[in-house]
PDB file of C-alpha atoms in Angstrom:
ATOM      1  CA  UNK A   1     149.333 128.854 187.652  1.00 59.00           C
ATOM      2  CA  UNK A   2     152.374 127.079 189.054  1.00 52.00           C
ATOM      3  CA  UNK A   3     154.679 125.095 186.877  1.00 54.00           C
ATOM      4  CA  UNK A   4     154.272 121.403 187.643  1.00 51.00           C
ATOM      5  CA  UNK A   5     156.675 119.943 184.606  1.00 55.00           C
ATOM      6  CA  UNK A   6     159.264 121.154 182.455  1.00 57.00           C
ATOM      7  CA  UNK A   7     160.437 119.249 179.279  1.00 61.00           C
ATOM      8  CA  UNK A   8     162.612 120.539 176.683  1.00 65.00           C
ATOM      9  CA  UNK A   9     162.140 118.511 173.001  1.00 66.00           C
ATOM     10  CA  UNK A  10     164.530 119.494 169.558  1.00 71.00           C
ATOM     11  CA  UNK A  11     164.602 123.154 170.530  1.00 75.00           C
ATOM     12  CA  UNK A  12     161.027 122.925 172.071  1.00 84.00           C
ATOM     13  CA  UNK A  13     160.145 123.866 175.875  1.00 87.00           C
ATOM     14  CA  UNK A  14     157.208 122.104 177.349  1.00 88.00           C
ATOM     15  CA  UNK A  15     155.509 123.389 180.594  1.00 88.00           C
ATOM     16  CA  UNK A  16     152.674 121.878 182.426  1.00 88.00           C
ATOM     17  CA  UNK A  17     150.560 124.861 183.681  1.00 87.00           C
ATOM     18  CA  UNK A  18     147.896 124.118 186.708  1.00 85.00           C
ATOM     19  CA  UNK A  19     144.955 126.924 186.172  1.00 83.00           C
ATOM     20  CA  UNK A  20     143.775 127.013 189.796  1.00 81.00           C
ATOM     21  CA  UNK A  21     141.027 129.730 188.450  1.00 82.00           C
ATOM     22  CA  UNK A  22     139.673 126.410 185.979  1.00 81.00           C
ATOM     23  CA  UNK A  23     141.391 123.970 187.811  1.00 83.00           C
ATOM     24  CA  UNK A  24     142.743 121.990 184.854  1.00 87.00           C
ATOM     25  CA  UNK A  25     145.993 120.922 183.489  1.00 89.00           C
ATOM     26  CA  UNK A  26     147.515 122.888 179.935  1.00 90.00           C
ATOM     27  CA  UNK A  27     150.422 121.776 178.361  1.00 90.00           C
ATOM     28  CA  UNK A  28     152.385 125.169 176.706  1.00 90.00           C
ATOM     29  CA  UNK A  29     154.973 124.261 174.011  1.00 90.00           C
ATOM     30  CA  UNK A  30     157.485 127.035 173.057  1.00 89.00           C
ATOM     31  CA  UNK A  31     159.992 127.086 170.696  1.00 87.00           C
ATOM     32  CA  UNK A  32     163.567 129.173 171.863  1.00 81.00           C
ATOM     33  CA  UNK A  33     164.457 129.967 168.187  1.00 80.00           C
ATOM     34  CA  UNK A  34     161.218 131.380 166.477  1.00 84.00           C
ATOM     35  CA  UNK A  35     159.304 132.266 170.049  1.00 85.00           C
ATOM     36  CA  UNK A  36     156.342 129.851 168.743  1.00 88.00           C
ATOM     37  CA  UNK A  37     153.972 129.115 171.368  1.00 90.00           C
ATOM     38  CA  UNK A  38     151.033 127.237 171.509  1.00 90.00           C
ATOM     39  CA  UNK A  39     148.627 126.101 174.374  1.00 91.00           C
ATOM     40  CA  UNK A  40     146.599 123.230 174.580  1.00 91.00           C
ATOM     41  CA  UNK A  41     143.552 125.172 176.013  1.00 91.00           C
ATOM     42  CA  UNK A  42     143.044 126.262 172.136  1.00 88.00           C
ATOM     43  CA  UNK A  43     142.492 129.933 173.146  1.00 88.00           C
ATOM     44  CA  UNK A  44     144.506 131.494 169.981  1.00 87.00           C
ATOM     45  CA  UNK A  45     142.704 128.940 167.650  1.00 85.00           C
ATOM     46  CA  UNK A  46     139.224 129.694 168.959  1.00 84.00           C
ATOM     47  CA  UNK A  47     139.379 133.246 169.871  1.00 84.00           C
ATOM     48  CA  UNK A  48     142.558 134.957 168.115  1.00 84.00           C
ATOM     49  CA  UNK A  49     143.447 136.111 171.732  1.00 87.00           C
ATOM     50  CA  UNK A  50     146.600 134.748 173.653  1.00 89.00           C
ATOM     51  CA  UNK A  51     145.884 133.250 176.631  1.00 90.00           C
ATOM     52  CA  UNK A  52     147.629 134.015 179.860  1.00 89.00           C
ATOM     53  CA  UNK A  53     149.295 130.559 179.981  1.00 90.00           C
ATOM     54  CA  UNK A  54     151.004 132.053 176.776  1.00 90.00           C
ATOM     55  CA  UNK A  55     152.001 135.166 178.473  1.00 90.00           C
ATOM     56  CA  UNK A  56     153.173 133.659 181.575  1.00 89.00           C
ATOM     57  CA  UNK A  57     155.747 131.086 179.469  1.00 89.00           C
ATOM     58  CA  UNK A  58     156.853 134.223 177.046  1.00 89.00           C
ATOM     59  CA  UNK A  59     157.577 136.604 179.972  1.00 89.00           C
ATOM     60  CA  UNK A  60     159.664 133.491 181.892  1.00 88.00           C
ATOM     61  CA  UNK A  61     161.619 133.255 178.778  1.00 87.00           C
ATOM     62  CA  UNK A  62     162.352 136.892 178.292  1.00 87.00           C
ATOM     63  CA  UNK A  63     160.090 137.730 175.676  1.00 87.00           C
ATOM     64  CA  UNK A  64     158.597 141.327 176.417  1.00 87.00           C
ATOM     65  CA  UNK A  65     156.433 142.092 173.428  1.00 87.00           C
ATOM     66  CA  UNK A  66     153.822 139.550 172.045  1.00 86.00           C
ATOM     67  CA  UNK A  67     155.219 138.255 168.775  1.00 86.00           C
ATOM     68  CA  UNK A  68     153.528 139.428 165.633  1.00 82.00           C
ATOM     69  CA  UNK A  69     152.294 136.093 164.345  1.00 83.00           C
ATOM     70  CA  UNK A  70     149.903 136.145 167.050  1.00 86.00           C
ATOM     71  CA  UNK A  71     148.874 139.859 166.529  1.00 84.00           C
ATOM     72  CA  UNK A  72     145.568 139.463 164.477  1.00 80.00           C
ATOM     73  CA  UNK A  73     144.308 142.161 162.140  1.00 75.00           C
ATOM     74  CA  UNK A  74     140.501 142.680 163.344  1.00 74.00           C
ATOM     75  CA  UNK A  75     141.750 143.332 166.774  1.00 76.00           C
ATOM     76  CA  UNK A  76     143.952 146.136 165.655  1.00 74.00           C
ATOM     77  CA  UNK A  77     143.047 150.003 165.553  1.00 70.00           C
ATOM     78  CA  UNK A  78     143.630 150.064 161.835  1.00 63.00           C
ATOM     79  CA  UNK A  79     141.502 147.617 160.760  1.00 58.00           C
ATOM     80  CA  UNK A  80     139.172 149.778 158.213  1.00 55.00           C
ATOM     81  CA  UNK A  81     141.700 149.882 155.121  1.00 52.00           C
ATOM     82  CA  UNK A  82     142.864 153.251 154.408  1.00 49.00           C
ATOM     83  CA  UNK A  83     141.887 155.171 151.703  1.00 49.00           C
ATOM     84  CA  UNK A  84     143.894 155.741 148.590  1.00 47.00           C
ATOM     85  CA  UNK A  85     143.024 159.231 148.236  1.00 49.00           C
ATOM     86  CA  UNK A  86     144.488 161.526 150.930  1.00 52.00           C
ATOM     87  CA  UNK A  87     143.190 164.408 153.050  1.00 52.00           C
ATOM     88  CA  UNK A  88     144.213 167.269 150.759  1.00 53.00           C
ATOM     89  CA  UNK A  89     142.149 165.400 147.463  1.00 56.00           C
ATOM     90  CA  UNK A  90     139.431 164.662 149.492  1.00 58.00           C
ATOM     91  CA  UNK A  91     139.267 168.064 151.105  1.00 61.00           C
ATOM     92  CA  UNK A  92     139.359 169.602 147.514  1.00 66.00           C
ATOM     93  CA  UNK A  93     136.528 167.606 146.004  1.00 69.00           C
ATOM     94  CA  UNK A  94     133.963 168.475 148.814  1.00 69.00           C
ATOM     95  CA  UNK A  95     134.771 171.753 148.186  1.00 74.00           C
ATOM     96  CA  UNK A  96     134.261 171.444 144.498  1.00 77.00           C
ATOM     97  CA  UNK A  97     131.004 169.116 144.908  1.00 77.00           C
ATOM     98  CA  UNK A  98     129.531 172.356 147.456  1.00 78.00           C
ATOM     99  CA  UNK A  99     130.190 174.586 144.639  1.00 81.00           C
ATOM    100  CA  UNK A 100     128.285 172.600 142.390  1.00 81.00           C
ATOM    101  CA  UNK A 101     125.456 172.118 144.590  1.00 79.00           C
ATOM    102  CA  UNK A 102     125.724 176.067 145.236  1.00 80.00           C
ATOM    103  CA  UNK A 103     125.645 176.620 141.227  1.00 82.00           C
ATOM    104  CA  UNK A 104     122.266 174.017 140.549  1.00 80.00           C
ATOM    105  CA  UNK A 105     120.470 175.404 143.742  1.00 78.00           C
ATOM    106  CA  UNK A 106     120.728 179.181 142.292  1.00 80.00           C
ATOM    107  CA  UNK A 107     120.330 177.770 138.201  1.00 80.00           C
ATOM    108  CA  UNK A 108     116.828 176.431 139.816  1.00 78.00           C
ATOM    109  CA  UNK A 109     115.935 179.494 141.659  1.00 77.00           C
ATOM    110  CA  UNK A 110     116.504 181.661 138.458  1.00 78.00           C
ATOM    111  CA  UNK A 111     114.394 179.096 136.383  1.00 76.00           C
ATOM    112  CA  UNK A 112     111.377 179.891 137.930  1.00 71.00           C
ATOM    113  CA  UNK A 113     110.894 183.059 136.686  1.00 67.00           C
ATOM    114  CA  UNK A 114     111.565 181.366 132.864  1.00 68.00           C
ATOM    115  CA  UNK A 115     109.836 180.074 130.441  1.00 74.00           C
ATOM    116  CA  UNK A 116     109.114 176.448 130.231  1.00 79.00           C
ATOM    117  CA  UNK A 117     111.778 175.361 127.582  1.00 82.00           C
ATOM    118  CA  UNK A 118     114.226 176.900 129.445  1.00 82.00           C
ATOM    119  CA  UNK A 119     113.199 174.583 131.812  1.00 83.00           C
ATOM    120  CA  UNK A 120     113.598 171.788 129.130  1.00 85.00           C
ATOM    121  CA  UNK A 121     116.802 172.778 127.703  1.00 86.00           C
ATOM    122  CA  UNK A 122     118.425 172.862 130.630  1.00 84.00           C
ATOM    123  CA  UNK A 123     117.315 169.263 131.933  1.00 85.00           C
ATOM    124  CA  UNK A 124     118.413 167.945 128.303  1.00 87.00           C
ATOM    125  CA  UNK A 125     121.904 169.904 129.170  1.00 87.00           C
ATOM    126  CA  UNK A 126     122.074 167.666 132.349  1.00 85.00           C
ATOM    127  CA  UNK A 127     120.872 164.456 130.687  1.00 82.00           C
ATOM    128  CA  UNK A 128     123.648 164.587 128.118  1.00 85.00           C
ATOM    129  CA  UNK A 129     126.397 165.083 130.350  1.00 85.00           C
ATOM    130  CA  UNK A 130     124.926 162.450 132.468  1.00 80.00           C
ATOM    131  CA  UNK A 131     125.345 160.246 129.733  1.00 79.00           C
ATOM    132  CA  UNK A 132     128.818 161.241 129.216  1.00 81.00           C
ATOM    133  CA  UNK A 133     130.045 160.423 132.500  1.00 78.00           C
ATOM    134  CA  UNK A 134     128.102 156.966 132.640  1.00 73.00           C
ATOM    135  CA  UNK A 135     127.366 155.555 128.994  1.00 66.00           C
ATOM    136  CA  UNK A 136     125.193 153.052 130.433  1.00 64.00           C
ATOM    137  CA  UNK A 137     123.592 155.066 132.447  1.00 60.00           C
ATOM    138  CA  UNK A 138     119.472 154.636 130.782  1.00 63.00           C
ATOM    139  CA  UNK A 139     116.059 157.038 132.120  1.00 67.00           C
ATOM    140  CA  UNK A 140     114.098 153.463 133.588  1.00 72.00           C
ATOM    141  CA  UNK A 141     110.562 153.512 134.977  1.00 79.00           C
ATOM    142  CA  UNK A 142     110.039 152.596 138.871  1.00 81.00           C
ATOM    143  CA  UNK A 143     109.000 149.573 137.264  1.00 82.00           C
ATOM    144  CA  UNK A 144     111.960 148.758 135.173  1.00 80.00           C
ATOM    145  CA  UNK A 145     114.277 149.555 138.292  1.00 76.00           C
ATOM    146  CA  UNK A 146     112.495 146.977 139.926  1.00 82.00           C
ATOM    147  CA  UNK A 147     112.878 144.670 137.282  1.00 80.00           C
ATOM    148  CA  UNK A 148     116.409 145.211 136.655  1.00 74.00           C
ATOM    149  CA  UNK A 149     116.757 144.959 140.385  1.00 75.00           C
ATOM    150  CA  UNK A 150     115.124 141.808 140.457  1.00 78.00           C
ATOM    151  CA  UNK A 151     116.831 140.329 137.478  1.00 76.00           C
ATOM    152  CA  UNK A 152     113.181 139.248 136.272  1.00 80.00           C
ATOM    153  CA  UNK A 153     110.408 140.622 134.020  1.00 82.00           C
ATOM    154  CA  UNK A 154     107.037 141.237 135.487  1.00 80.00           C
ATOM    155  CA  UNK A 155     104.570 138.599 134.849  1.00 80.00           C
ATOM    156  CA  UNK A 156     101.129 139.683 132.338  1.00 81.00           C
ATOM    157  CA  UNK A 157      98.714 137.321 134.105  1.00 83.00           C
ATOM    158  CA  UNK A 158      98.578 136.196 137.439  1.00 78.00           C
ATOM    159  CA  UNK A 159      97.555 132.804 138.006  1.00 81.00           C
ATOM    160  CA  UNK A 160      98.579 132.196 141.429  1.00 82.00           C
ATOM    161  CA  UNK A 161      95.389 133.509 143.552  1.00 81.00           C
ATOM    162  CA  UNK A 162      94.972 133.504 147.123  1.00 81.00           C
ATOM    163  CA  UNK A 163      93.580 130.753 148.883  1.00 80.00           C
ATOM    164  CA  UNK A 164      89.808 130.328 149.312  1.00 79.00           C
ATOM    165  CA  UNK A 165      88.899 130.486 153.052  1.00 74.00           C
ATOM    166  CA  UNK A 166      88.705 127.036 154.598  1.00 71.00           C
ATOM    167  CA  UNK A 167      85.970 126.534 157.038  1.00 67.00           C
ATOM    168  CA  UNK A 168      88.016 125.397 160.037  1.00 67.00           C
ATOM    169  CA  UNK A 169      87.190 122.702 162.836  1.00 63.00           C
ATOM    170  CA  UNK A 170      84.796 124.916 165.258  1.00 61.00           C
ATOM    171  CA  UNK A 171      84.331 127.607 163.215  1.00 61.00           C
ATOM    172  CA  UNK A 172      80.545 128.403 162.465  1.00 63.00           C
ATOM    173  CA  UNK A 173      77.493 126.438 163.198  1.00 67.00           C
ATOM    174  CA  UNK A 174      77.966 122.794 163.092  1.00 71.00           C
ATOM    175  CA  UNK A 175      75.288 120.616 161.070  1.00 74.00           C
ATOM    176  CA  UNK A 176      73.562 118.070 163.634  1.00 79.00           C
ATOM    177  CA  UNK A 177      72.864 114.853 162.131  1.00 84.00           C
ATOM    178  CA  UNK A 178      69.534 113.305 162.848  1.00 86.00           C
ATOM    179  CA  UNK A 179      70.827 110.219 164.886  1.00 88.00           C
ATOM    180  CA  UNK A 180      71.900 112.880 167.396  1.00 86.00           C
ATOM    181  CA  UNK A 181      68.554 115.071 167.581  1.00 84.00           C
ATOM    182  CA  UNK A 182      66.745 111.637 167.729  1.00 85.00           C
ATOM    183  CA  UNK A 183      68.926 110.937 170.700  1.00 88.00           C
ATOM    184  CA  UNK A 184      68.625 113.996 172.708  1.00 86.00           C
ATOM    185  CA  UNK A 185      64.537 114.327 172.309  1.00 82.00           C
ATOM    186  CA  UNK A 186      64.509 110.621 173.783  1.00 83.00           C
ATOM    187  CA  UNK A 187      66.648 111.794 177.140  1.00 86.00           C
ATOM    188  CA  UNK A 188      64.158 114.791 177.368  1.00 86.00           C
ATOM    189  CA  UNK A 189      61.636 114.258 180.608  1.00 88.00           C
ATOM    190  CA  UNK A 190      58.396 113.077 179.127  1.00 86.00           C
ATOM    191  CA  UNK A 191      55.592 115.063 180.146  1.00 86.00           C
ATOM    192  CA  UNK A 192      51.673 115.087 180.542  1.00 88.00           C
ATOM    193  CA  UNK A 193      50.183 116.264 176.866  1.00 86.00           C
ATOM    194  CA  UNK A 194      46.819 118.712 177.927  1.00 85.00           C
ATOM    195  CA  UNK A 195      45.195 117.330 174.583  1.00 85.00           C
ATOM    196  CA  UNK A 196      45.522 113.523 174.102  1.00 85.00           C
ATOM    197  CA  UNK A 197      46.028 112.877 177.780  1.00 84.00           C
ATOM    198  CA  UNK A 198      49.478 111.012 177.371  1.00 85.00           C
ATOM    199  CA  UNK A 199      53.404 111.161 178.258  1.00 86.00           C
ATOM    200  CA  UNK A 200      55.469 112.257 175.330  1.00 85.00           C
ATOM    201  CA  UNK A 201      57.678 114.549 174.422  1.00 81.00           C
ATOM    202  CA  UNK A 202      54.961 117.246 172.984  1.00 82.00           C
ATOM    203  CA  UNK A 203      52.071 119.458 174.768  1.00 83.00           C
ATOM    204  CA  UNK A 204      48.567 120.774 173.962  1.00 83.00           C
ATOM    205  CA  UNK A 205      50.144 122.992 171.091  1.00 85.00           C
ATOM    206  CA  UNK A 206      52.017 120.567 168.981  1.00 85.00           C
ATOM    207  CA  UNK A 207      50.249 117.570 169.999  1.00 87.00           C
ATOM    208  CA  UNK A 208      50.243 115.465 167.016  1.00 84.00           C
ATOM    209  CA  UNK A 209      46.548 113.944 167.780  1.00 80.00           C
ATOM    210  CA  UNK A 210      44.408 116.998 168.300  1.00 75.00           C
ATOM    211  CA  UNK A 211      41.251 116.338 169.363  1.00 70.00           C
ATOM    212  CA  UNK A 212      38.434 118.060 167.396  1.00 64.00           C
ATOM    213  CA  UNK A 213      36.120 120.417 168.886  1.00 61.00           C
ATOM    214  CA  UNK A 214      32.411 119.080 168.756  1.00 53.00           C
TER     215      UNK A 214
END
């Protein structure tokens, strides 16, 4: 890049740079007091990344770091928001859930040799505790869960049926008209009938004027 022109207007330096790689000329506006900078290539506005023209002007003006206003958060390492819980709380919760699953598996294993009433009692206790944690929870069937997910109820009568199979062009055997049959018959060459001794489109077997045998 080569500086071709430099001017200053109300504390804003305007530098015209010729980009040898692109073969184009761009104007870079740099504010001396606020370090605000912009380029007519509009790369920062399009991609959120400053262009090499801006970096060149910042470097020539002694700005050794990119101003905070030109560091977009989506390009930073800490883009994903941090969790409110600290590591100790997360680790303690994980250990507690592991112990809970261990107790559940051990209890279910002991129920294999128990009566059906004990199994029902445990299910009732779990259901009551779940309702205590989430009072809005309900035991829904699969159909009810689907209706709740879609936000509409299933209809009782299906009125929309699949369409009848259409007979598209070229499918099946095409019906030939009587005119087409007559034209095809007239185009055939005539031959001598062995019965009536005439040139016609029939022979002795299907002659319309059979000769009676005396």
